[in-house]
C-alpha cells in the first residue's frame, strides 16, 4: 500500500444490538432465515461505514456474519459433528465444549467468498479478510478421527488454501490467518505450525498476514496474562521461523501489553501490524498514546513496513467504545505520519 502507516483492525468489531447480544462472545443471532441473511449484510455495511468514518485505511467485514472467528468457518466443513461435543482445554488455559472431528474434513463449497465479494462491491479501499489458522483450528476441536494434531492441521491447511484462493479472486487484498495458539504451543509452532501456515498461503498473489495475539479481553485471557510475568516473550519462539517464511505481514499485540517491543527486531524485513489499541479495556486511548506506541515500534521496523492496528478483535466491547478506539488509532497514526513526512 502506498500510504504511509496504513491503519486497520486485527479482527472483529461489535455487532449491532438488533443482530446479536452486545458485548458478548458466541452470542446467538436474534434474526432467522432470510431476515438473518439480510441483517448480516446490513451489519457488514454498518461496520464498513464506521471504519470509514473513523479513517481506517484497510477495511474489513468486522466479522459481522460470524458468531466466532474459528467455529463459524468449521461449521461449513464436512467431517465435524457439532452435536457430538466434548470438553477440551482451549489454548491450554480454559475448558470449553467443542464439536468433534468424526471423519475426513472437507470443504464442499465456499464459506466467506460471497460476503467478501459483497464487501468488495461497496468500497475501493484495500480489504483485509481474516481466517482461522490451522493450529488454532485444531485447538478448538476434539479430534476423534485423525488422532493427530499435526495430521489434522495439514488437512485444515489445504482447506484454508482453497478458501483463500477464492477470497483472493473475489478481490481481497490481504488474507490474515489468526493464530493465538502460536503463543502457547511453541514446539509445535516450530515443528509444523509455520509449515502448515505456508501450505495455507500456497499460490496466493495477494498479501498474507498472521495475527499472533493474547486473545480477546475476556476473563479467561486476562487472568492468564497475569501469570505470564513481567515480560511476555512467547512470541520469541515463533518469530524467527516466521521471519524466514513466505508470510508478508506479522500482527503483534503491543498496546498495554508486556511484549518487549524489541522482539519486533526478530522479523526485520517483514511488514508489522503493530497493535496500538488495547482491546481488553474500555478506556479509549488518546491519539498521543497511540502515537507513543508507534514511535517505540519505529525503533525496530521501518516506517514503510509499519501498519498501525488493534491488539485483537473488539467484539466484546460496546460499539461506542470501539468507535472511539478506531478514531484514536487513526488520529494517532496521523500524528506520527506527519512527523515522518515533515
Short mmCIF file of N, CA and C in Angstrom, two decimals, residues 30-176:
data_model
loop_
_atom_site.label_atom_id
_atom_site.label_comp_id
_atom_site.label_asym_id
_atom_site.label_seq_id
_atom_site.Cartn_x
_atom_site.Cartn_y
_atom_site.Cartn_z
N UNK A 30 -30.27 -12.93 16.69
CA UNK A 30 -31.62 -12.52 17.06
C UNK A 30 -32.59 -12.60 15.89
N UNK A 31 -32.05 -12.86 14.69
CA UNK A 31 -32.86 -12.97 13.49
C UNK A 31 -32.79 -14.39 12.95
N UNK A 32 -33.63 -14.69 11.98
CA UNK A 32 -33.65 -16.05 11.42
C UNK A 32 -33.83 -16.01 9.90
N UNK A 33 -33.34 -17.08 9.27
CA UNK A 33 -33.60 -17.35 7.84
C UNK A 33 -33.23 -16.15 6.95
N UNK A 34 -34.14 -15.75 6.05
CA UNK A 34 -33.83 -14.68 5.10
C UNK A 34 -33.60 -13.35 5.81
N UNK A 35 -34.31 -13.13 6.90
CA UNK A 35 -34.13 -11.90 7.66
C UNK A 35 -32.73 -11.84 8.28
N UNK A 36 -32.23 -12.99 8.71
CA UNK A 36 -30.87 -13.06 9.25
C UNK A 36 -29.85 -12.76 8.16
N UNK A 37 -30.02 -13.34 7.00
CA UNK A 37 -29.09 -13.11 5.89
C UNK A 37 -29.05 -11.63 5.52
N UNK A 38 -30.22 -11.01 5.47
CA UNK A 38 -30.29 -9.59 5.16
C UNK A 38 -29.67 -8.76 6.28
N UNK A 39 -29.94 -9.17 7.53
CA UNK A 39 -29.41 -8.45 8.68
C UNK A 39 -27.89 -8.49 8.74
N UNK A 40 -27.30 -9.63 8.37
CA UNK A 40 -25.84 -9.75 8.35
C UNK A 40 -25.23 -8.79 7.33
N UNK A 41 -25.86 -8.69 6.17
CA UNK A 41 -25.36 -7.76 5.16
C UNK A 41 -25.48 -6.31 5.62
N UNK A 42 -26.61 -6.00 6.27
CA UNK A 42 -26.78 -4.65 6.80
C UNK A 42 -25.72 -4.33 7.84
N UNK A 43 -25.42 -5.31 8.71
CA UNK A 43 -24.41 -5.12 9.74
C UNK A 43 -23.02 -4.94 9.13
N UNK A 44 -22.75 -5.69 8.06
CA UNK A 44 -21.46 -5.55 7.36
C UNK A 44 -21.32 -4.13 6.79
N UNK A 45 -22.40 -3.63 6.18
CA UNK A 45 -22.36 -2.28 5.64
C UNK A 45 -22.15 -1.24 6.74
N UNK A 46 -22.81 -1.45 7.87
CA UNK A 46 -22.67 -0.53 9.01
C UNK A 46 -21.25 -0.56 9.55
N UNK A 47 -20.68 -1.75 9.64
CA UNK A 47 -19.31 -1.89 10.12
C UNK A 47 -18.33 -1.19 9.18
N UNK A 48 -18.54 -1.36 7.88
CA UNK A 48 -17.70 -0.70 6.89
C UNK A 48 -17.78 0.82 7.04
N UNK A 49 -19.00 1.33 7.19
CA UNK A 49 -19.18 2.78 7.33
C UNK A 49 -18.48 3.31 8.58
N UNK A 50 -18.55 2.57 9.69
CA UNK A 50 -17.91 3.04 10.91
C UNK A 50 -16.39 3.05 10.77
N UNK A 51 -15.85 2.06 10.06
CA UNK A 51 -14.40 2.07 9.80
C UNK A 51 -14.03 3.27 8.94
N UNK A 52 -14.82 3.53 7.92
CA UNK A 52 -14.52 4.64 7.01
C UNK A 52 -14.64 5.98 7.73
N UNK A 53 -15.67 6.15 8.54
CA UNK A 53 -15.84 7.40 9.27
C UNK A 53 -14.70 7.63 10.26
N UNK A 54 -14.15 6.54 10.79
CA UNK A 54 -13.04 6.66 11.74
C UNK A 54 -11.71 6.89 11.03
N UNK A 55 -11.68 6.76 9.71
CA UNK A 55 -10.46 6.99 8.96
C UNK A 55 -9.58 5.77 8.80
N UNK A 56 -10.15 4.57 8.96
CA UNK A 56 -9.37 3.34 8.80
C UNK A 56 -9.07 3.13 7.31
N UNK A 57 -7.83 2.79 7.01
CA UNK A 57 -7.38 2.70 5.62
C UNK A 57 -7.64 1.35 4.98
N UNK A 58 -7.33 0.27 5.70
CA UNK A 58 -7.54 -1.09 5.21
C UNK A 58 -8.76 -1.64 5.93
N UNK A 59 -9.87 -1.81 5.24
CA UNK A 59 -11.13 -2.14 5.89
C UNK A 59 -11.39 -3.64 5.85
N UNK A 60 -12.35 -4.07 6.67
CA UNK A 60 -12.72 -5.48 6.74
C UNK A 60 -14.23 -5.61 6.90
N UNK A 61 -14.69 -6.84 7.02
CA UNK A 61 -16.12 -7.09 7.26
C UNK A 61 -16.48 -6.93 8.72
N UNK A 62 -15.47 -6.73 9.60
CA UNK A 62 -15.74 -6.65 11.04
C UNK A 62 -16.25 -7.96 11.60
N UNK A 63 -16.17 -9.03 10.78
CA UNK A 63 -16.64 -10.36 11.18
C UNK A 63 -18.11 -10.32 11.62
N UNK A 64 -18.90 -9.52 10.92
CA UNK A 64 -20.31 -9.34 11.29
C UNK A 64 -21.16 -10.56 10.96
N UNK A 65 -20.70 -11.41 10.06
CA UNK A 65 -21.52 -12.55 9.64
C UNK A 65 -21.16 -13.83 10.38
N UNK A 66 -20.27 -13.75 11.37
CA UNK A 66 -19.84 -14.96 12.10
C UNK A 66 -20.04 -14.80 13.60
N UNK A 67 -20.42 -15.91 14.22
CA UNK A 67 -20.56 -15.92 15.67
C UNK A 67 -19.21 -16.03 16.36
N UNK A 68 -18.27 -16.73 15.73
CA UNK A 68 -16.97 -16.96 16.35
C UNK A 68 -15.92 -17.05 15.25
N UNK A 69 -14.72 -16.57 15.53
CA UNK A 69 -13.70 -16.46 14.49
C UNK A 69 -13.19 -17.82 14.00
N UNK A 70 -13.39 -18.89 14.79
CA UNK A 70 -12.96 -20.22 14.37
C UNK A 70 -14.15 -21.09 13.96
N UNK A 71 -15.10 -21.25 14.86
CA UNK A 71 -16.14 -22.26 14.64
C UNK A 71 -17.08 -21.93 13.49
N UNK A 72 -17.28 -20.65 13.17
CA UNK A 72 -18.15 -20.33 12.03
C UNK A 72 -17.57 -20.89 10.74
N UNK A 73 -16.26 -20.88 10.60
CA UNK A 73 -15.64 -21.49 9.42
C UNK A 73 -15.81 -23.01 9.45
N UNK A 74 -15.57 -23.60 10.61
CA UNK A 74 -15.63 -25.06 10.74
C UNK A 74 -17.04 -25.59 10.51
N UNK A 75 -18.06 -24.79 10.84
CA UNK A 75 -19.46 -25.21 10.66
C UNK A 75 -19.76 -25.60 9.21
N UNK A 76 -19.02 -25.04 8.29
CA UNK A 76 -19.29 -25.26 6.87
C UNK A 76 -18.52 -26.45 6.30
N UNK A 77 -17.79 -27.17 7.13
CA UNK A 77 -16.95 -28.26 6.65
C UNK A 77 -17.59 -29.63 6.92
N UNK A 78 -17.31 -30.58 6.05
CA UNK A 78 -17.68 -31.97 6.30
C UNK A 78 -16.72 -32.57 7.32
N UNK A 79 -17.19 -33.59 8.03
CA UNK A 79 -16.33 -34.32 8.95
C UNK A 79 -16.34 -33.82 10.37
N UNK A 80 -17.10 -32.76 10.66
CA UNK A 80 -17.17 -32.21 12.02
C UNK A 80 -18.62 -32.27 12.50
N UNK A 81 -18.83 -32.87 13.65
CA UNK A 81 -20.17 -33.05 14.21
C UNK A 81 -20.36 -32.07 15.38
N UNK A 82 -21.25 -31.10 15.19
CA UNK A 82 -21.49 -30.09 16.22
C UNK A 82 -22.45 -30.60 17.30
N UNK A 83 -23.10 -31.74 17.05
CA UNK A 83 -23.97 -32.33 18.07
C UNK A 83 -23.17 -33.21 19.03
N UNK A 84 -22.12 -33.79 18.53
CA UNK A 84 -21.25 -34.64 19.34
C UNK A 84 -20.14 -33.76 19.94
N UNK A 85 -20.35 -33.31 21.15
CA UNK A 85 -19.44 -32.34 21.75
C UNK A 85 -18.63 -32.97 22.88
N UNK A 86 -17.43 -32.47 23.04
CA UNK A 86 -16.54 -32.90 24.11
C UNK A 86 -15.93 -31.67 24.76
N UNK A 87 -15.51 -31.82 26.00
CA UNK A 87 -14.84 -30.71 26.70
C UNK A 87 -13.33 -30.83 26.52
N UNK A 88 -12.74 -29.77 26.02
CA UNK A 88 -11.29 -29.75 25.82
C UNK A 88 -10.71 -28.49 26.44
N UNK A 89 -9.39 -28.51 26.60
CA UNK A 89 -8.67 -27.35 27.14
C UNK A 89 -8.26 -26.45 25.98
N UNK A 90 -8.84 -25.25 25.92
CA UNK A 90 -8.55 -24.32 24.84
C UNK A 90 -7.31 -23.52 25.18
N UNK A 91 -6.35 -23.50 24.23
CA UNK A 91 -5.11 -22.74 24.40
C UNK A 91 -4.44 -23.04 25.73
N UNK A 92 -4.70 -24.25 26.26
CA UNK A 92 -4.05 -24.72 27.48
C UNK A 92 -4.39 -23.86 28.69
N UNK A 93 -5.58 -23.17 28.66
CA UNK A 93 -5.90 -22.30 29.81
C UNK A 93 -7.36 -22.29 30.25
N UNK A 94 -8.32 -22.74 29.42
CA UNK A 94 -9.70 -22.81 29.90
C UNK A 94 -10.44 -23.92 29.17
N UNK A 95 -11.44 -24.50 29.86
CA UNK A 95 -12.21 -25.61 29.30
C UNK A 95 -13.40 -25.08 28.49
N UNK A 96 -13.70 -25.79 27.41
CA UNK A 96 -14.85 -25.41 26.59
C UNK A 96 -15.42 -26.64 25.92
N UNK A 97 -16.75 -26.61 25.71
CA UNK A 97 -17.43 -27.68 24.99
C UNK A 97 -17.29 -27.41 23.49
N UNK A 98 -16.70 -28.36 22.78
CA UNK A 98 -16.39 -28.13 21.36
C UNK A 98 -16.92 -29.27 20.51
N UNK A 99 -17.11 -29.03 19.22
CA UNK A 99 -17.54 -30.12 18.31
C UNK A 99 -16.43 -31.13 18.08
N UNK A 100 -16.81 -32.28 17.52
CA UNK A 100 -15.86 -33.37 17.31
C UNK A 100 -15.60 -33.62 15.83
N UNK A 101 -14.35 -33.93 15.54
CA UNK A 101 -14.00 -34.40 14.20
C UNK A 101 -14.31 -35.88 14.16
N UNK A 102 -15.24 -36.29 13.28
CA UNK A 102 -15.70 -37.67 13.25
C UNK A 102 -15.38 -38.37 11.92
N UNK A 103 -14.84 -37.61 10.98
CA UNK A 103 -14.49 -38.19 9.68
C UNK A 103 -13.54 -37.28 8.95
N UNK A 104 -13.24 -37.60 7.71
CA UNK A 104 -12.33 -36.78 6.91
C UNK A 104 -12.93 -35.38 6.72
N UNK A 105 -12.14 -34.35 7.03
CA UNK A 105 -12.64 -32.98 6.88
C UNK A 105 -12.52 -32.56 5.43
N UNK A 106 -13.51 -31.80 4.96
CA UNK A 106 -13.52 -31.35 3.56
C UNK A 106 -14.38 -30.10 3.44
N UNK A 107 -14.05 -29.29 2.47
CA UNK A 107 -14.81 -28.06 2.16
C UNK A 107 -15.52 -28.29 0.83
N UNK A 108 -16.84 -28.39 0.88
CA UNK A 108 -17.62 -28.68 -0.32
C UNK A 108 -17.98 -27.41 -1.10
N UNK A 109 -18.00 -26.28 -0.40
CA UNK A 109 -18.37 -25.02 -1.06
C UNK A 109 -17.70 -23.87 -0.32
N UNK A 110 -17.62 -22.69 -0.93
CA UNK A 110 -17.00 -21.54 -0.27
C UNK A 110 -17.71 -21.18 1.03
N UNK A 111 -16.96 -20.61 1.96
CA UNK A 111 -17.52 -20.24 3.25
C UNK A 111 -17.82 -18.74 3.30
N UNK A 112 -16.79 -17.91 3.04
CA UNK A 112 -16.96 -16.46 3.18
C UNK A 112 -16.88 -15.71 1.85
N UNK A 113 -16.77 -16.41 0.76
CA UNK A 113 -16.49 -15.76 -0.53
C UNK A 113 -17.61 -14.82 -0.95
N UNK A 114 -18.85 -15.22 -0.74
CA UNK A 114 -19.98 -14.35 -1.12
C UNK A 114 -19.93 -13.04 -0.35
N UNK A 115 -19.64 -13.11 0.97
CA UNK A 115 -19.56 -11.90 1.78
C UNK A 115 -18.39 -11.03 1.34
N UNK A 116 -17.27 -11.66 0.99
CA UNK A 116 -16.11 -10.90 0.54
C UNK A 116 -16.40 -10.18 -0.77
N UNK A 117 -17.09 -10.86 -1.67
CA UNK A 117 -17.46 -10.25 -2.94
C UNK A 117 -18.41 -9.07 -2.71
N UNK A 118 -19.34 -9.23 -1.77
CA UNK A 118 -20.27 -8.15 -1.42
C UNK A 118 -19.51 -6.94 -0.87
N UNK A 119 -18.56 -7.18 0.04
CA UNK A 119 -17.77 -6.08 0.60
C UNK A 119 -16.95 -5.39 -0.48
N UNK A 120 -16.38 -6.17 -1.40
CA UNK A 120 -15.59 -5.59 -2.48
C UNK A 120 -16.41 -4.63 -3.34
N UNK A 121 -17.69 -4.94 -3.49
CA UNK A 121 -18.58 -4.09 -4.30
C UNK A 121 -18.87 -2.75 -3.63
N UNK A 122 -18.65 -2.67 -2.32
CA UNK A 122 -19.03 -1.47 -1.57
C UNK A 122 -17.91 -0.44 -1.44
N UNK A 123 -16.66 -0.82 -1.74
CA UNK A 123 -15.55 0.10 -1.49
C UNK A 123 -14.39 -0.17 -2.45
N UNK A 124 -13.61 0.88 -2.69
CA UNK A 124 -12.38 0.76 -3.46
C UNK A 124 -11.16 0.67 -2.55
N UNK A 125 -11.38 0.78 -1.25
CA UNK A 125 -10.27 0.69 -0.31
C UNK A 125 -9.72 -0.74 -0.26
N UNK A 126 -8.47 -0.89 0.17
CA UNK A 126 -7.93 -2.24 0.37
C UNK A 126 -8.77 -2.99 1.41
N UNK A 127 -8.96 -4.28 1.18
CA UNK A 127 -9.75 -5.14 2.06
C UNK A 127 -8.86 -6.21 2.69
N UNK A 128 -9.01 -6.38 3.98
CA UNK A 128 -8.34 -7.48 4.68
C UNK A 128 -9.41 -8.46 5.17
N UNK A 129 -9.17 -9.75 4.99
CA UNK A 129 -10.13 -10.77 5.43
C UNK A 129 -9.41 -11.76 6.35
N UNK A 130 -10.02 -12.05 7.48
CA UNK A 130 -9.40 -12.95 8.46
C UNK A 130 -9.96 -14.36 8.37
N UNK A 131 -9.07 -15.32 8.46
CA UNK A 131 -9.42 -16.74 8.54
C UNK A 131 -8.72 -17.32 9.76
N UNK A 132 -9.27 -18.37 10.38
CA UNK A 132 -8.54 -19.02 11.47
C UNK A 132 -7.33 -19.77 10.92
N UNK A 133 -6.24 -19.80 11.68
CA UNK A 133 -5.07 -20.54 11.25
C UNK A 133 -5.21 -22.02 11.57
N UNK A 134 -4.44 -22.89 10.91
CA UNK A 134 -4.57 -24.34 11.12
C UNK A 134 -4.37 -24.77 12.57
N UNK A 135 -3.37 -24.22 13.25
CA UNK A 135 -3.10 -24.65 14.62
C UNK A 135 -4.21 -24.22 15.57
N UNK A 136 -4.73 -23.03 15.38
CA UNK A 136 -5.82 -22.55 16.24
C UNK A 136 -7.11 -23.33 15.96
N UNK A 137 -7.31 -23.76 14.73
CA UNK A 137 -8.48 -24.57 14.40
C UNK A 137 -8.46 -25.90 15.15
N UNK A 138 -7.31 -26.58 15.10
CA UNK A 138 -7.26 -27.90 15.75
C UNK A 138 -7.38 -27.78 17.26
N UNK A 139 -7.02 -26.61 17.80
CA UNK A 139 -7.09 -26.41 19.25
C UNK A 139 -8.50 -26.05 19.70
N UNK A 140 -9.43 -25.96 18.76
CA UNK A 140 -10.81 -25.59 19.08
C UNK A 140 -11.76 -26.74 18.77
N UNK A 141 -11.21 -27.95 18.69
CA UNK A 141 -11.99 -29.14 18.35
C UNK A 141 -11.54 -30.35 19.17
N UNK A 142 -12.39 -31.37 19.19
CA UNK A 142 -12.00 -32.67 19.72
C UNK A 142 -11.82 -33.60 18.52
N UNK A 143 -10.62 -34.14 18.35
CA UNK A 143 -10.32 -34.97 17.19
C UNK A 143 -10.53 -36.45 17.51
N UNK A 144 -11.60 -37.00 16.97
CA UNK A 144 -11.89 -38.41 17.18
C UNK A 144 -11.67 -39.23 15.90
N UNK A 145 -10.96 -38.63 14.94
CA UNK A 145 -10.75 -39.31 13.66
C UNK A 145 -9.27 -39.44 13.31
N UNK A 146 -8.57 -38.32 13.17
CA UNK A 146 -7.17 -38.37 12.77
C UNK A 146 -6.25 -38.79 13.91
N UNK A 147 -6.66 -38.46 15.15
CA UNK A 147 -5.88 -38.80 16.35
C UNK A 147 -4.46 -38.21 16.29
N UNK A 148 -4.33 -37.11 15.58
CA UNK A 148 -3.03 -36.47 15.44
C UNK A 148 -3.25 -34.98 15.16
N UNK A 149 -2.75 -34.13 16.04
CA UNK A 149 -2.89 -32.69 15.85
C UNK A 149 -2.23 -32.25 14.54
N UNK A 150 -1.08 -32.81 14.26
CA UNK A 150 -0.36 -32.41 13.06
C UNK A 150 -1.11 -32.82 11.79
N UNK A 151 -1.58 -34.07 11.73
CA UNK A 151 -2.30 -34.52 10.53
C UNK A 151 -3.54 -33.67 10.28
N UNK A 152 -4.28 -33.36 11.34
CA UNK A 152 -5.49 -32.55 11.19
C UNK A 152 -5.12 -31.13 10.74
N UNK A 153 -4.03 -30.60 11.27
CA UNK A 153 -3.59 -29.26 10.87
C UNK A 153 -3.27 -29.20 9.38
N UNK A 154 -2.60 -30.22 8.85
CA UNK A 154 -2.29 -30.24 7.43
C UNK A 154 -3.57 -30.32 6.58
N UNK A 155 -4.55 -31.07 7.05
CA UNK A 155 -5.82 -31.14 6.31
C UNK A 155 -6.52 -29.78 6.30
N UNK A 156 -6.52 -29.11 7.45
CA UNK A 156 -7.13 -27.78 7.52
C UNK A 156 -6.35 -26.78 6.66
N UNK A 157 -5.04 -26.92 6.60
CA UNK A 157 -4.24 -26.00 5.78
C UNK A 157 -4.64 -26.10 4.32
N UNK A 158 -4.90 -27.32 3.83
CA UNK A 158 -5.34 -27.49 2.44
C UNK A 158 -6.71 -26.84 2.22
N UNK A 159 -7.59 -27.01 3.18
CA UNK A 159 -8.93 -26.42 3.08
C UNK A 159 -8.85 -24.90 3.12
N UNK A 160 -8.03 -24.36 4.01
CA UNK A 160 -7.87 -22.91 4.10
C UNK A 160 -7.30 -22.34 2.81
N UNK A 161 -6.41 -23.07 2.17
CA UNK A 161 -5.84 -22.62 0.91
C UNK A 161 -6.91 -22.54 -0.17
N UNK A 162 -7.82 -23.50 -0.19
CA UNK A 162 -8.93 -23.45 -1.15
C UNK A 162 -9.76 -22.18 -0.94
N UNK A 163 -10.08 -21.90 0.32
CA UNK A 163 -10.89 -20.72 0.63
C UNK A 163 -10.12 -19.44 0.31
N UNK A 164 -8.84 -19.40 0.67
CA UNK A 164 -8.03 -18.20 0.46
C UNK A 164 -7.90 -17.86 -1.02
N UNK A 165 -7.73 -18.87 -1.86
CA UNK A 165 -7.61 -18.62 -3.29
C UNK A 165 -8.89 -17.99 -3.85
N UNK A 166 -10.04 -18.44 -3.36
CA UNK A 166 -11.31 -17.88 -3.84
C UNK A 166 -11.55 -16.49 -3.26
N UNK A 167 -11.08 -16.25 -2.04
CA UNK A 167 -11.20 -14.91 -1.47
C UNK A 167 -10.35 -13.92 -2.27
N UNK A 168 -9.16 -14.35 -2.65
CA UNK A 168 -8.30 -13.50 -3.47
C UNK A 168 -9.00 -13.18 -4.79
N UNK A 169 -9.59 -14.18 -5.40
CA UNK A 169 -10.30 -13.98 -6.67
C UNK A 169 -11.50 -13.05 -6.52
N UNK A 170 -12.06 -13.01 -5.31
CA UNK A 170 -13.21 -12.14 -5.04
C UNK A 170 -12.79 -10.69 -4.79
N UNK A 171 -11.48 -10.44 -4.74
CA UNK A 171 -11.00 -9.06 -4.60
C UNK A 171 -10.38 -8.70 -3.27
N UNK A 172 -10.11 -9.69 -2.42
CA UNK A 172 -9.48 -9.42 -1.13
C UNK A 172 -8.00 -9.12 -1.34
N UNK A 173 -7.51 -8.07 -0.68
CA UNK A 173 -6.12 -7.63 -0.86
C UNK A 173 -5.16 -8.25 0.14
N UNK A 174 -5.63 -8.49 1.35
CA UNK A 174 -4.79 -9.11 2.39
C UNK A 174 -5.60 -10.21 3.05
N UNK A 175 -5.05 -11.41 3.12
CA UNK A 175 -5.69 -12.50 3.84
C UNK A 175 -4.89 -12.77 5.10
N UNK A 176 -5.56 -12.65 6.24
CA UNK A 176 -4.93 -12.80 7.54
C UNK A 176 -5.35 -14.11 8.19
#
